[in-house]
Amino acid sequence: MSEGLEEFREKLCGCEISIKRKGKGKKVLFLHGGRGAPVWLPFMEELSNKFELYVPEHPGYGQSDTPEWLDKMEDLGYFYLELIEHFKMQDIHLVGSSIGGWIAAEMCIRNTNKIKSLVLAAPAGLSLQRQYGLDPFISTDDEFTRNAFYDQKLAEGMINQEVDEAAMDLILKNKTTGARLTWKPRIYSPQMEKWLFRIRIPTLIISGSHDNICPLEQSKLFNKKIEGSQLAIIENCGHLPHVEKKDEYCDLITNFIME
C-alpha cells in the first residue's frame, strides 16, 4: 500500500461506498471508468503528490454498495453532488474518465457552485460513441482490452495477467452495473448533449488520438458544446491515457488545475 494512503467507507444516500484518499493541497475528485478503481494506480500516486486526491468507487461498483435507487447515470451525478455537500468540500477540481467523465458532465450541467474546474478524459455519454466506438456488451474482454490500447504490447500484458476469483467477482459486478445504467439507450444520454452549454467553468477535455472506445470525434463534440473548453489530444494513445501515457496525462491535469 502507498504510504499515507487512506481507505475508508462512507455512507450517504442510503449507500455505503469505498473511498481512497491521499495527498495535500487543492482537492481533486477522480471519477473512474467502467472497469472500476479497485487499486491505487501509478497516475493516482503522481496526482496525490501535488493534490489532495479522492478516488471513490461508484455505487454499484467494486467494494461499494449497490443501492435500489440506482437506475441511470444521472443518479450518480446527483449522488456525487451530495458527496461534495457531505464532505463540505469547496473549490473541487473534478476529473472524470470514460463513464466517470459522463457522470462529471451530468454533475456540472446541474450545479457547479462548489466545482472549480472540470477535466473530461476520454468521456463517454454522447451518441457518437454508439456510432464509432466499440460496444463493450457484445465484445469479449480481450477484444475490449485490445481496442482500449494503442500500444498492443500493453494490451497483451493486461490480457495475460492472472485474475483471482475475488477480482473476477468485482469485474462481473462492475459489468452488471454498467449494463443496468447504459444498456438502453446504449452507452449514451439522449438528453445530455443539448444541456452541455450549462457547463461554464474552466474545462479541459483529454482524448487519445486512437481511442476506439470513446472516439476522438466524441471528445471534439464535447469541446464544441462546452463553450471555452480546451481539447488536448495525446498522440499514439487509446482509451486509457492515465495508463498508456501517464506522465503526459498527469502533466495536462496538473498544469490545467494550477493555471
XYZ file of C-alpha atoms in Angstrom:
259
model
C 0.000 0.000 0.000
C 1.165 3.528 -0.803
C 2.439 5.351 2.291
C -0.133 7.818 3.575
C -2.996 6.317 1.581
C -6.313 6.232 3.455
C -9.003 3.723 2.544
C -12.354 4.098 4.253
C -16.088 3.634 3.841
C -18.682 6.378 3.970
C -22.469 6.168 4.000
C -24.724 8.667 2.287
C -27.994 8.479 0.358
C -28.534 5.093 1.984
C -25.444 3.699 0.272
C -22.057 2.819 1.741
C -19.181 3.436 -0.654
C -15.452 2.758 -0.647
C -13.124 5.771 -0.923
C -9.364 6.155 -1.269
C -7.734 9.447 -0.297
C -4.179 10.752 -0.266
C -2.245 13.995 -0.513
C -2.477 17.644 0.456
C -3.365 20.805 -1.400
C -6.146 21.549 -3.829
C -8.895 18.933 -3.707
C -9.291 16.687 -6.750
C -12.204 14.270 -7.062
C -11.494 11.498 -9.587
C -14.417 9.532 -11.038
C -13.363 6.206 -12.540
C -14.435 4.451 -15.722
C -16.398 1.276 -16.278
C -13.652 -1.066 -15.118
C -13.703 0.487 -11.657
C -10.920 1.637 -9.333
C -10.007 -1.462 -7.329
C -6.368 -0.481 -6.731
C -4.267 2.650 -6.264
C -2.673 3.177 -9.676
C 0.589 4.999 -10.530
C -1.219 8.021 -12.004
C -3.168 8.375 -8.745
C 0.079 8.351 -6.806
C 1.507 11.031 -9.083
C -1.528 13.288 -8.736
C -1.601 12.774 -4.960
C 1.942 14.155 -4.789
C 0.500 17.506 -5.884
C -3.118 17.481 -4.701
C -5.481 16.013 -2.130
C -6.922 13.243 -4.282
C -10.215 11.479 -3.593
C -10.998 8.281 -5.525
C -14.413 6.821 -4.652
C -15.814 3.654 -6.154
C -19.195 4.455 -7.662
C -22.331 2.977 -6.101
C -22.746 -0.413 -7.736
C -19.012 -0.788 -8.440
C -16.157 -2.503 -6.645
C -16.457 -2.578 -2.862
C -19.313 -0.057 -2.802
C -22.944 -0.988 -2.174
C -25.495 -1.243 -4.975
C -28.468 0.891 -3.888
C -32.018 0.268 -5.066
C -32.306 3.829 -6.360
C -29.524 3.389 -8.934
C -31.135 3.397 -12.396
C -29.359 5.948 -14.593
C -26.104 7.869 -14.912
C -27.978 10.955 -13.770
C -28.431 9.231 -10.406
C -24.658 9.040 -9.983
C -24.381 12.705 -10.929
C -26.772 13.662 -8.139
C -25.036 11.249 -5.753
C -21.649 12.897 -6.217
C -23.136 16.358 -5.780
C -24.424 15.040 -2.449
C -20.966 13.641 -1.658
C -19.442 17.092 -2.163
C -22.011 18.508 0.264
C -21.446 15.627 2.691
C -17.714 16.331 2.943
C -18.307 20.116 2.948
C -15.937 20.465 0.010
C -15.267 23.788 -1.714
C -13.476 24.592 -4.979
C -13.303 20.977 -6.097
C -11.359 20.092 -9.229
C -13.391 17.330 -10.863
C -11.737 14.722 -13.112
C -13.777 12.031 -14.860
C -12.530 9.147 -17.007
C -14.778 7.458 -19.594
C -18.142 6.905 -17.860
C -16.678 8.927 -14.993
C -16.489 11.800 -17.473
C -20.133 11.253 -18.318
C -21.028 11.400 -14.612
C -18.896 14.528 -14.157
C -20.653 16.241 -17.060
C -24.056 15.333 -15.607
C -22.961 16.920 -12.326
C -21.732 20.127 -13.899
C -24.837 20.560 -16.060
C -26.792 20.673 -12.812
C -24.627 22.524 -10.303
C -21.076 23.883 -10.318
C -21.315 26.085 -7.224
C -18.590 24.100 -5.460
C -16.721 22.833 -8.526
C -13.740 24.936 -9.613
C -12.766 23.124 -12.803
C -13.607 20.068 -14.872
C -11.449 17.539 -16.720
C -13.154 15.046 -19.026
C -10.744 12.292 -20.080
C -11.966 10.059 -22.922
C -15.524 10.954 -21.893
C -18.483 8.704 -22.623
C -22.127 9.674 -22.910
C -22.790 11.174 -26.357
C -24.318 9.448 -29.373
C -21.100 9.383 -31.419
C -19.893 6.591 -29.151
C -22.566 4.199 -30.347
C -21.775 5.116 -33.973
C -17.991 4.818 -33.889
C -16.941 3.203 -30.605
C -16.678 -0.459 -29.662
C -19.755 -1.879 -27.931
C -18.456 -3.435 -24.680
C -21.595 -5.522 -24.277
C -21.007 -7.567 -27.436
C -17.193 -7.722 -27.368
C -15.067 -10.149 -25.399
C -12.827 -8.908 -22.602
C -9.773 -9.498 -24.799
C -11.305 -7.556 -27.705
C -12.162 -4.679 -25.408
C -8.646 -4.571 -23.957
C -7.003 -4.630 -27.391
C -9.252 -1.789 -28.522
C -8.613 0.193 -25.337
C -4.859 0.459 -26.014
C -2.873 1.905 -28.890
C 0.220 0.024 -27.679
C -0.663 -3.624 -28.212
C 2.217 -4.797 -26.023
C 0.473 -3.127 -23.095
C -2.791 -4.722 -24.156
C -1.300 -8.212 -24.297
C 0.355 -7.688 -20.924
C -3.018 -6.777 -19.462
C -4.703 -9.761 -21.094
C -2.086 -12.163 -19.758
C -2.398 -11.002 -16.149
C -3.789 -13.623 -13.810
C -7.114 -12.678 -12.243
C -8.153 -14.348 -8.998
C -11.719 -15.288 -8.125
C -12.321 -12.248 -5.913
C -11.172 -9.862 -8.630
C -13.326 -11.657 -11.193
C -16.354 -11.234 -8.924
C -15.762 -7.469 -8.853
C -15.329 -7.365 -12.641
C -18.677 -9.115 -13.069
C -20.293 -6.757 -10.555
C -18.988 -3.740 -12.482
C -20.253 -5.142 -15.775
C -23.674 -5.808 -14.282
C -23.957 -2.254 -13.005
C -22.690 -0.892 -16.313
C -25.429 -2.795 -18.130
C -28.017 -1.584 -15.635
C -27.046 2.032 -16.296
C -26.212 2.083 -20.007
C -27.877 -0.859 -21.760
C -30.684 1.196 -23.288
C -30.030 3.736 -24.689
C -26.687 2.109 -25.447
C -23.901 3.931 -23.572
C -25.185 7.450 -24.188
C -27.667 10.004 -22.928
C -30.188 11.354 -25.453
C -30.553 14.475 -23.285
C -27.039 15.442 -22.208
C -25.685 16.999 -25.408
C -28.295 19.756 -25.546
C -27.531 20.810 -21.956
C -23.725 20.882 -22.127
C -23.879 24.656 -22.700
C -24.723 24.941 -18.989
C -21.143 23.984 -18.108
C -19.500 27.374 -17.679
C -16.462 26.529 -15.553
C -12.926 26.012 -16.926
C -13.000 22.662 -18.726
C -10.260 20.505 -20.231
C -11.093 17.559 -22.474
C -8.406 14.909 -22.958
C -8.558 12.328 -25.742
C -6.224 9.698 -27.087
C -5.613 10.057 -30.814
C -6.587 6.409 -31.340
C -9.433 5.891 -28.857
C -11.601 3.055 -30.183
C -13.963 3.094 -27.187
C -14.919 6.770 -26.820
C -13.642 8.125 -30.141
C -11.817 11.400 -30.644
C -14.812 12.701 -32.612
C -16.864 12.469 -29.429
C -14.323 14.477 -27.425
C -14.404 17.084 -30.196
C -18.183 17.264 -29.809
C -17.845 17.832 -26.047
C -15.320 20.561 -26.876
C -17.742 22.177 -29.335
C -20.703 22.096 -26.956
C -18.872 23.334 -23.821
C -18.066 26.951 -24.586
C -14.491 27.952 -23.825
C -13.327 24.392 -23.177
C -9.876 23.189 -24.190
C -9.159 19.966 -26.092
C -5.854 18.151 -25.586
C -5.105 15.210 -27.892
C -2.497 12.714 -26.718
C -0.812 11.130 -29.719
C -0.307 7.370 -30.071
C -2.756 6.726 -27.253
C -6.009 4.842 -26.844
C -8.846 5.000 -24.337
C -6.710 4.838 -21.191
C -4.304 7.799 -21.259
C -3.872 7.570 -17.478
C -2.254 4.158 -18.070
C -0.753 4.399 -21.549
C 0.600 7.969 -21.339
C 0.618 8.543 -17.591
C 3.170 11.357 -17.451
C 1.580 13.403 -20.226
C -1.874 12.827 -18.751
C -0.812 13.936 -15.262
C 1.072 16.947 -16.630
C -2.004 18.091 -18.560
C -4.203 17.846 -15.477
C -1.653 19.434 -13.149
C -0.941 22.372 -15.442
C -4.652 22.947 -16.034
C -5.522 22.950 -12.331
C -2.565 25.165 -11.433
C -3.342 27.805 -14.081
